Amino acid sequence: MAMDTSEKGFESNIETELIENGYKKRVLEGDASVAFKQHAIDVEELFAFLEDTQEKRMRTLEKSYGPSYKEEVLKRIKDQLHKQGLVECLRKGIKDRGVTLQLAYNKPPTDMNKTLNEQYQLNRFNVSRQVYYSDKHNNSLDMVLFLNGLPLVVMELKNPLTNQTVEHAMKQLKDDRNPREQLFRFNERVAVYFAVDPDEVFMTTKLDKGKTYFLPFNKGNLGGKGNPLPQDSNYRTHYLWDDILAPDSLLDILYRFIFVKKDEIKDSNGETIGERQMLIFPRFHQLDAVRKIETDVSRHLVGRNYLIQHSAGSGKTNSISWLAHRLAKLHNENNESIFSSVIVITDRRVLDKQLQDAVYQLEHRAGMVEPIDKNSDQLARAINNETRIIITTLQKFPFVLEKVAGLERKKYAVIIDEAHSSQGGKASTALTNVLSDKTLEAAYEEDRVAEDNLDDVDEKIVEAIMKSGKQDNVSFFAFTATPKPKTLEKFGTVGPDGKPAAFHQYTMRQAIEEGFILDVLENYTTYKTFWKIAKTVDDDPEVSQKQATKKLAQYVSLHPHSIAQKTEIIVEHYRNFVQRKIGGRAKAMVVTASRLHAVRYKVAFDRYINEMGYNDLKTVVAFSGTVQDGGINYTEPDMNQFSERELPEKFNSDEYKVLLVAEKYQTGFDEPLLHTMYVDKPLSGIKAVQTLSRLNRTCPGKDDTFVLDFVNDPEDIQASFQPYYESTSLSEVTDPNILYDMQAEIEPYQLFTAEEVQRVNELEVTGGANKSAKAQIELNAILDKGVDRFKNLSDEEQYAFKQVATKFARTYGFILQVITFIDLDLHKLYIYLTYLLRKLPRGRDDKDVYLADDVTLEYYRNQKVFEGGIELEKTGGYDLTPQKHGIGGSGDDEKVRLSSILDKLNERFGTQFTETDFLSREQVKEDMLNSEDIREKAKNNTKENFKFAFEKTFINFVIDRMSSNEEFFLKILENDEFKTVIMEDMMNEVYGEVNN
């Protein structure tokens, strides 16, 4: 491509490439220019196309209208473009006096229909530069791409070498193009506007002056925004005209991607007051992902898995809609459907409606999408009837197995909305069992079975194993922003290095840099809680160190003083710093550690708000079930005074400002007005990312977020986010041989016999364990033998067995889904342990240690320890490590004295003295011991009377030492609780030393 540093040179080079790709140069001048300014259509080209492709229909209209038929047909086309919209008219054509006129022809999926292919070949793709579009002014557009006379693509081009960038192009489209002019009216002529320079591309589908919203249309560069440097010394943005806008690609987008999304407009109270329409044009990563998947499936057909790691803010709902539609329409070389049905696994109702609406616009055929909103019978019928697109939840599949018995299994595409929560457990196994077409014969054909002459039970087990793993007749397409190692291993694509990775990625870093989501770590404040507890009982009981530590920490966090102090911090922070954000509509979420915490916070919030007389702040709480506290039963609907179903809409209104949650709404909750999060719960790993990411949604007026964290350290939050900031891969795959290591640890406990394991499996494969009352009795009797043996183990042995047995069951269940290998002994052990673990008594580690009556909270305060941004490193990617198995231990949890636990906790959570601080404290004490007045009063008074005199002079001694350690002594002067603790300790020591 010739290099020209001027803007005209940039235009010329793009035009040359477009012409080479199939466009024709079109200069609008003379009558053609006059007509374009009048109608915003290249009238000559439009009628040339209509005459070439639909000559008979045009003659019919000529007879109907007479000599002025062209004017009447043009008038009808303009009228329908205005009423029905560009997208509808392109897809369905327009009707005029009983005649349907197509405005364009998409490329047919096959070459079989000669007429359709001939019509497609007659489409007219034109490129025009410096297009003048109005008689009212002399403004022109840099470049317009026409399809059959319709100006579908407008490009404003800038060249940084002339001090003009893509920013100037966007500003020109915003400020200098009047959306009321015919050419720029929404969804009437132009489908998309591109602002382009040699480095970046931005797009919009609606011009609206200052409200115009541009989206990046860039490929991404090294995990971030922008575009990579091409290898052939081309412009970074060459993909736009070389690939995206090439004739076939543009037709594909027009017919199979763009659609009009309709959203309700609600007032501040949640009432619907209108409708907002948006023309959805795919972003680059959406287009790229869907097309690459389609290409790979066309090449390899069924049986491969695809992991799509797309960040929050990636437009996942639209991506799933497009992918589902295209997979449902995909055919092989023999023009046969590659998939019988496309099954979308999701728990989001919004996807049901949006997918139906999008597919209907793309297909113009009702009934292609069926949401399973009733029961498993409906799901079974949809699978049996080969419904093209089925939307359902994973939980329905365990109940479908019997209802599709005898079904001739076909080929299925399974799209999983949130892969990180959908690859484990019985429901996932049931999904593959329902859809699998594998049989016992397949195991022999694939040489999966080393032994011959299997009995009936073994044959059924082999068949169950074959149906549990990777299926040749099922392809999985799993979407997630935060893949676990298991997710990568199950759905990832193995690269040349042998490591599984996502098939397609749109990183968190790119989404943040492109402005699709906000960086939730940019404004992060952490508090550290300092507290001291003491025994209130004379004896010093022995307790489990692990459980006592947990219970004592819980005691402190649930203490009324703790809840009250944090409530005051949160409410005052919200009122002073958050409430005015987002035009006064900013919301906050309080993440609590348990349902009981949520209840107590709700009570404390309402009490504090009422006491302070704040009438502009109402709270809402979210937790499941019933919580009993102080003899009172609490439920979410009772505390909120409206139903659970109403909560999202109520919280979106201006009435409610703060949402207190316990597990609910920490994931999958999309409220763009959520600005601040107060965290009072330990968070790590994926849970931390998913919870804090509730804040990252954008909306007008929202330009930042804030987190105030009472529990977690900034370093731990950084470690949780880092693996998902850029690309995520797996360092190695799970070695199935670790199962034998676990088996070798389990068997020496001698809790079961081979005969017992065999009989449990016989009951399982015959279905008796779940159906027959007699079989239930026998199953329980067999398991009770193992339970009795378990009770004879020591506490340490019970703990260790449970640990390794649980890990074996989970690991085998996972490996069963990713690797097809058949070991009957392992499978039988898995089935037996799955049942046994349900019946084992709760062990020492599960028992509650109740200490609330044995301890008291002596001292408590919250102190800010970190304020700023948590920076994530730009490393290019992160390797996760799969879970491995080590030698099991007893999980020793020694019995220790309660006092020693208190000492350790107070050492951890109390004021962190330095050696200098300790010395300063001792100096004050020495000053007092050297004071004749203090010594005299200590000798001649009871401790209670001495305490009164001591408190009156304590501050004087502190001030005298102020210059030696100002920071330490300021803590005493400024914090009453801290002063009280120091003063009481010192009083006891001085009184004791004087009188001993």
Coordinates of N, CA and C in Angstrom, one line a residue, residues 406-543:
G406 N -34.7 -44.5 25.5 CA -35.1 -45.0 24.1 C -34.9 -44.0 23.0
L407 N -34.6 -42.8 23.4 CA -34.4 -41.7 22.4 C -33.2 -42.0 21.6
E408 N -33.3 -41.9 20.3 CA -32.1 -42.0 19.4 C -31.4 -40.7 19.5
R409 N -30.2 -40.7 20.2 CA -29.5 -39.5 20.5 C -29.0 -38.9 19.2
K410 N -29.1 -37.6 19.1 CA -28.6 -36.9 17.9 C -27.3 -36.1 18.3
K411 N -27.1 -35.0 17.7 CA -25.9 -34.2 17.9 C -26.3 -32.8 18.5
Y412 N -25.6 -32.4 19.6 CA -26.0 -31.3 20.4 C -24.8 -30.3 20.6
A413 N -25.2 -29.0 20.5 CA -24.3 -27.9 21.0 C -24.9 -27.5 22.3
V414 N -24.0 -27.4 23.3 CA -24.4 -26.9 24.7 C -23.6 -25.7 25.0
I415 N -24.3 -24.6 25.1 CA -23.7 -23.3 25.5 C -24.0 -23.1 27.0
I416 N -22.9 -22.8 27.7 CA -23.0 -22.7 29.1 C -22.7 -21.2 29.5
D417 N -23.7 -20.6 30.1 CA -23.6 -19.2 30.4 C -22.5 -18.8 31.4
E418 N -22.4 -19.6 32.5 CA -21.3 -19.3 33.5 C -20.6 -20.6 33.7
A419 N -19.5 -20.8 33.0 CA -18.8 -22.1 33.1 C -18.2 -22.5 34.4
H420 N -17.8 -21.5 35.2 CA -17.1 -21.7 36.4 C -18.0 -22.4 37.4
S421 N -19.4 -22.3 37.3 CA -20.3 -22.9 38.2 C -21.0 -24.1 37.6
S422 N -20.6 -24.6 36.5 CA -21.4 -25.6 35.8 C -20.6 -26.8 35.3
Q423 N -19.5 -27.1 36.0 CA -18.8 -28.2 35.5 C -18.7 -29.4 36.5
G424 N -19.3 -29.2 37.6 CA -19.2 -30.3 38.6 C -20.5 -30.8 39.1
G425 N -20.5 -31.9 39.8 CA -21.7 -32.4 40.4 C -22.5 -33.3 39.5
K426 N -23.6 -33.8 40.1 CA -24.5 -34.8 39.5 C -25.2 -34.2 38.3
A427 N -25.6 -32.9 38.4 CA -26.4 -32.3 37.3 C -25.5 -32.2 36.1
S428 N -24.3 -31.9 36.2 CA -23.4 -31.9 35.0 C -23.3 -33.3 34.4
T429 N -23.1 -34.3 35.2 CA -23.0 -35.7 34.7 C -24.3 -36.1 34.1
A430 N -25.4 -35.7 34.7 CA -26.7 -36.0 34.1 C -26.9 -35.4 32.7
L431 N -26.4 -34.2 32.5 CA -26.5 -33.5 31.2 C -25.8 -34.4 30.2
T432 N -24.6 -34.8 30.4 CA -23.9 -35.6 29.4 C -24.6 -37.0 29.2
N433 N -25.1 -37.6 30.3 CA -25.8 -38.8 30.2 C -27.1 -38.7 29.4
V434 N -27.8 -37.6 29.5 CA -29.0 -37.4 28.7 C -28.7 -37.3 27.2
L435 N -27.6 -36.6 26.9 CA -27.3 -36.3 25.5 C -26.4 -37.3 24.8
S436 N -25.7 -38.1 25.6 CA -24.7 -39.0 25.1 C -25.3 -40.1 24.2
D437 N -24.6 -40.4 23.1 CA -25.0 -41.5 22.3 C -24.0 -42.7 22.4
K438 N -23.2 -42.7 23.4 CA -22.2 -43.8 23.6 C -22.8 -45.0 24.2
T439 N -22.4 -46.1 23.8 CA -22.9 -47.4 24.4 C -21.7 -48.3 24.8
L440 N -22.0 -49.4 25.4 CA -21.0 -50.4 25.8 C -20.1 -50.8 24.6
E441 N -20.7 -50.9 23.4 CA -20.0 -51.3 22.3 C -18.9 -50.3 21.9
A442 N -19.2 -49.0 22.2 CA -18.2 -48.0 21.9 C -17.0 -48.2 22.8
A443 N -17.1 -48.6 24.0 CA -16.0 -48.8 24.9 C -15.1 -49.9 24.3
Y444 N -15.7 -51.0 23.8 CA -14.9 -52.0 23.2 C -14.2 -51.5 21.9
E445 N -15.0 -50.8 21.1 CA -14.4 -50.3 19.8 C -13.3 -49.4 20.0
E446 N -13.3 -48.6 21.1 CA -12.2 -47.6 21.4 C -11.1 -48.2 22.2
D447 N -11.2 -49.5 22.5 CA -10.3 -50.2 23.3 C -10.1 -49.6 24.7
R448 N -11.3 -49.2 25.3 CA -11.3 -48.6 26.6 C -11.4 -49.7 27.7
V449 N -11.8 -50.9 27.3 CA -12.0 -52.0 28.3 C -10.9 -53.0 28.1
A450 N -10.1 -53.3 29.1 CA -9.0 -54.2 29.0 C -9.5 -55.7 29.2
E451 N -10.6 -55.8 30.0 CA -11.1 -57.1 30.3 C -12.3 -57.5 29.4
D452 N -12.4 -58.8 29.2 CA -13.6 -59.3 28.4 C -14.5 -60.0 29.4
N453 N -15.7 -60.4 28.9 CA -16.7 -61.2 29.7 C -17.1 -60.4 31.0
L454 N -17.4 -59.2 30.9 CA -17.9 -58.4 32.0 C -19.3 -58.9 32.4
D455 N -19.7 -58.9 33.7 CA -21.0 -59.2 34.1 C -21.9 -58.0 33.8
D456 N -23.2 -58.2 34.1 CA -24.2 -57.2 33.8 C -23.9 -55.9 34.5
V457 N -23.6 -56.0 35.8 CA -23.3 -54.8 36.6 C -22.1 -54.0 36.0
D458 N -21.1 -54.7 35.7 CA -19.9 -54.1 35.2 C -20.1 -53.5 33.8
E459 N -20.9 -54.1 33.0 CA -21.3 -53.5 31.7 C -22.0 -52.2 31.9
K460 N -22.9 -52.2 32.8 CA -23.7 -50.9 33.0 C -22.8 -49.8 33.6
I461 N -21.8 -50.2 34.4 CA -20.9 -49.2 34.9 C -20.0 -48.7 33.8
V462 N -19.5 -49.6 32.9 CA -18.7 -49.1 31.8 C -19.5 -48.1 30.9
E463 N -20.8 -48.5 30.7 CA -21.6 -47.6 29.9 C -21.8 -46.3 30.5
A464 N -22.0 -46.3 31.9 CA -22.2 -45.0 32.6 C -20.9 -44.2 32.5
I465 N -19.7 -44.8 32.6 CA -18.5 -44.1 32.5 C -18.4 -43.5 31.1
M466 N -18.7 -44.2 30.1 CA -18.6 -43.7 28.7 C -19.5 -42.5 28.5
K467 N -20.7 -42.5 29.2 CA -21.6 -41.4 29.0 C -21.3 -40.2 29.8
S468 N -20.3 -40.3 30.7 CA -20.0 -39.3 31.6 C -18.9 -38.3 31.1
G469 N -18.0 -38.8 30.3 CA -16.9 -38.1 29.8 C -17.1 -37.3 28.6
K470 N -16.1 -37.0 27.9 CA -16.2 -36.2 26.6 C -17.0 -37.0 25.6
Q471 N -18.0 -36.3 25.0 CA -18.9 -37.0 24.1 C -18.7 -36.6 22.6
D472 N -18.6 -37.6 21.8 CA -18.4 -37.4 20.3 C -19.6 -36.7 19.7
N473 N -20.8 -36.7 20.3 CA -22.0 -36.1 19.7 C -22.4 -34.8 20.4
V474 N -21.5 -34.3 21.3 CA -21.8 -33.1 22.0 C -20.6 -32.2 22.0
S475 N -20.9 -30.9 21.6 CA -19.9 -29.9 21.7 C -20.3 -28.9 22.8
F476 N -19.4 -28.5 23.7 CA -19.6 -27.5 24.7 C -19.0 -26.2 24.3
F477 N -19.8 -25.1 24.6 CA -19.3 -23.8 24.4 C -19.5 -23.0 25.7
A478 N -18.4 -22.9 26.5 CA -18.5 -22.4 27.8 C -18.0 -21.0 27.9
F479 N -18.8 -20.1 28.5 CA -18.4 -18.7 28.7 C -18.1 -18.4 30.2
T480 N -17.1 -17.8 30.5 CA -16.8 -17.3 31.8 C -15.7 -16.2 31.8
A481 N -15.7 -15.4 32.8 CA -14.7 -14.4 32.9 C -13.6 -14.8 33.9
T482 N -13.9 -15.8 34.7 CA -13.0 -16.3 35.8 C -12.9 -17.8 35.8
P483 N -12.2 -18.4 34.8 CA -12.1 -19.9 34.8 C -11.3 -20.5 35.9
K484 N -11.9 -21.5 36.6 CA -11.1 -22.2 37.5 C -10.2 -23.2 36.8
P485 N -9.2 -23.8 37.5 CA -8.4 -24.8 36.8 C -9.2 -25.9 36.2
K486 N -10.3 -26.4 36.9 CA -11.2 -27.4 36.4 C -11.9 -26.9 35.1
T487 N -12.3 -25.7 35.1 CA -13.0 -25.1 33.9 C -12.0 -25.2 32.7
L488 N -10.8 -24.7 32.9 CA -9.8 -24.7 31.8 C -9.6 -26.2 31.3
E489 N -9.5 -27.1 32.2 CA -9.2 -28.5 31.9 C -10.3 -29.1 31.1
K490 N -11.6 -28.8 31.5 CA -12.7 -29.5 30.9 C -13.0 -28.9 29.6
F491 N -13.0 -27.5 29.5 CA -13.5 -26.9 28.3 C -12.4 -26.2 27.4
G492 N -11.1 -26.1 28.0 CA -10.1 -25.4 27.3 C -9.6 -26.2 26.1
T493 N -8.9 -25.4 25.2 CA -8.3 -26.0 24.0 C -6.8 -26.2 24.3
V494 N -6.4 -27.4 24.0 CA -5.0 -27.8 24.3 C -4.1 -27.2 23.2
G495 N -3.1 -26.3 23.6 CA -2.3 -25.7 22.6 C -1.1 -26.5 22.3
P496 N -0.1 -26.0 21.5 CA 1.1 -26.7 21.1 C 1.9 -27.1 22.3
D497 N 1.8 -26.3 23.4 CA 2.6 -26.6 24.6 C 1.9 -27.7 25.5
G498 N 0.8 -28.2 25.0 CA 0.1 -29.2 25.8 C -0.7 -28.7 26.9
K499 N -0.8 -27.4 27.1 CA -1.6 -26.8 28.2 C -3.0 -26.3 27.7
P500 N -4.0 -26.6 28.4 CA -5.4 -26.1 28.0 C -5.5 -24.6 28.2
A501 N -6.1 -23.9 27.3 CA -6.3 -22.4 27.4 C -7.6 -22.1 26.7
A502 N -8.1 -20.9 26.9 CA -9.4 -20.5 26.3 C -9.2 -20.4 24.8
F503 N -10.3 -20.8 24.1 CA -10.3 -20.7 22.6 C -10.3 -19.3 22.2
H504 N -11.0 -18.4 23.0 CA -11.1 -17.0 22.6 C -11.1 -16.2 23.9
Q505 N -10.4 -15.0 23.9 CA -10.3 -14.2 25.1 C -10.6 -12.7 24.9
Y506 N -11.3 -12.1 25.8 CA -11.4 -10.7 25.9 C -11.2 -10.4 27.3
T507 N -10.0 -9.8 27.6 CA -9.5 -9.7 29.0 C -10.1 -8.6 29.8
M508 N -10.0 -8.8 31.1 CA -10.5 -7.8 32.1 C -9.7 -6.5 31.8
R509 N -8.4 -6.7 31.6 CA -7.6 -5.5 31.4 C -8.1 -4.7 30.1
Q510 N -8.4 -5.4 29.0 CA -8.9 -4.7 27.8 C -10.2 -4.1 28.1
A511 N -11.1 -4.8 28.8 CA -12.4 -4.2 29.1 C -12.3 -2.9 29.9
I512 N -11.4 -2.9 30.9 CA -11.2 -1.7 31.7 C -10.6 -0.6 30.9
E513 N -9.6 -0.9 30.1 CA -8.9 0.1 29.3 C -9.8 0.7 28.3
E514 N -10.7 -0.1 27.7 CA -11.6 0.3 26.7 C -12.9 1.0 27.3
G515 N -13.0 1.0 28.6 CA -14.1 1.7 29.3 C -15.4 1.0 29.4
F516 N -15.4 -0.3 29.1 CA -16.6 -1.1 29.2 C -17.0 -1.5 30.6
I517 N -16.0 -1.6 31.5 CA -16.2 -1.8 32.9 C -15.2 -0.8 33.6
L518 N -15.5 -0.6 34.9 CA -14.7 0.2 35.7 C -13.7 -0.6 36.5
D519 N -12.6 -0.1 36.9 CA -11.6 -0.8 37.7 C -12.0 -0.7 39.2
V520 N -12.5 -1.8 39.7 CA -13.0 -1.8 41.1 C -11.9 -1.7 42.1
L521 N -10.7 -1.9 41.7 CA -9.6 -1.8 42.7 C -8.9 -0.4 42.7
E522 N -9.4 0.5 41.9 CA -8.7 1.8 41.8 C -8.9 2.6 43.1
N523 N -10.0 2.5 43.8 CA -10.2 3.3 45.0 C -10.6 2.2 46.1
Y524 N -9.6 1.8 46.8 CA -9.8 0.7 47.8 C -9.2 1.2 49.2
T525 N -10.1 1.0 50.2 CA -9.7 1.4 51.5 C -9.9 0.2 52.4
T526 N -8.9 -0.2 53.2 CA -9.1 -1.3 54.2 C -9.0 -0.8 55.6
Y527 N -9.8 -1.4 56.5 CA -9.7 -1.1 57.9 C -9.2 -2.4 58.6
K528 N -8.5 -2.2 59.7 CA -8.1 -3.3 60.5 C -8.9 -3.2 61.8
T529 N -9.4 -4.3 62.2 CA -10.2 -4.3 63.5 C -9.2 -4.8 64.6
F530 N -9.1 -4.0 65.6 CA -8.3 -4.3 66.8 C -9.3 -4.6 68.0
W531 N -9.1 -5.7 68.6 CA -10.0 -6.1 69.7 C -9.3 -6.9 70.7
K532 N -9.9 -6.9 71.9 CA -9.3 -7.7 73.0 C -10.5 -8.4 73.7
I533 N -10.3 -9.7 73.9 CA -11.4 -10.5 74.7 C -10.7 -11.2 75.9
A534 N -11.5 -11.4 76.9 CA -11.0 -12.1 78.1 C -12.0 -13.1 78.6
K535 N -11.5 -14.0 79.4 CA -12.3 -15.1 80.0 C -13.2 -14.4 81.0
T536 N -14.4 -15.0 81.2 CA -15.3 -14.5 82.2 C -15.6 -15.7 83.2
V537 N -14.9 -16.8 83.0 CA -15.1 -18.0 83.8 C -13.8 -18.2 84.6
D538 N -13.9 -18.8 85.8 CA -12.6 -19.1 86.6 C -11.8 -20.2 86.0
D539 N -12.5 -21.2 85.5 CA -11.7 -22.4 85.0 C -11.2 -22.0 83.6
D540 N -10.3 -22.9 83.1 CA -9.6 -22.7 81.8 C -9.8 -23.9 81.0
P541 N -11.0 -24.1 80.4 CA -11.3 -25.3 79.7 C -10.5 -25.6 78.5
E542 N -10.3 -26.9 78.2 CA -9.6 -27.3 77.0 C -10.6 -27.3 75.8
V543 N -10.2 -26.7 74.7 CA -11.1 -26.6 73.6 C -10.3 -26.9 72.3

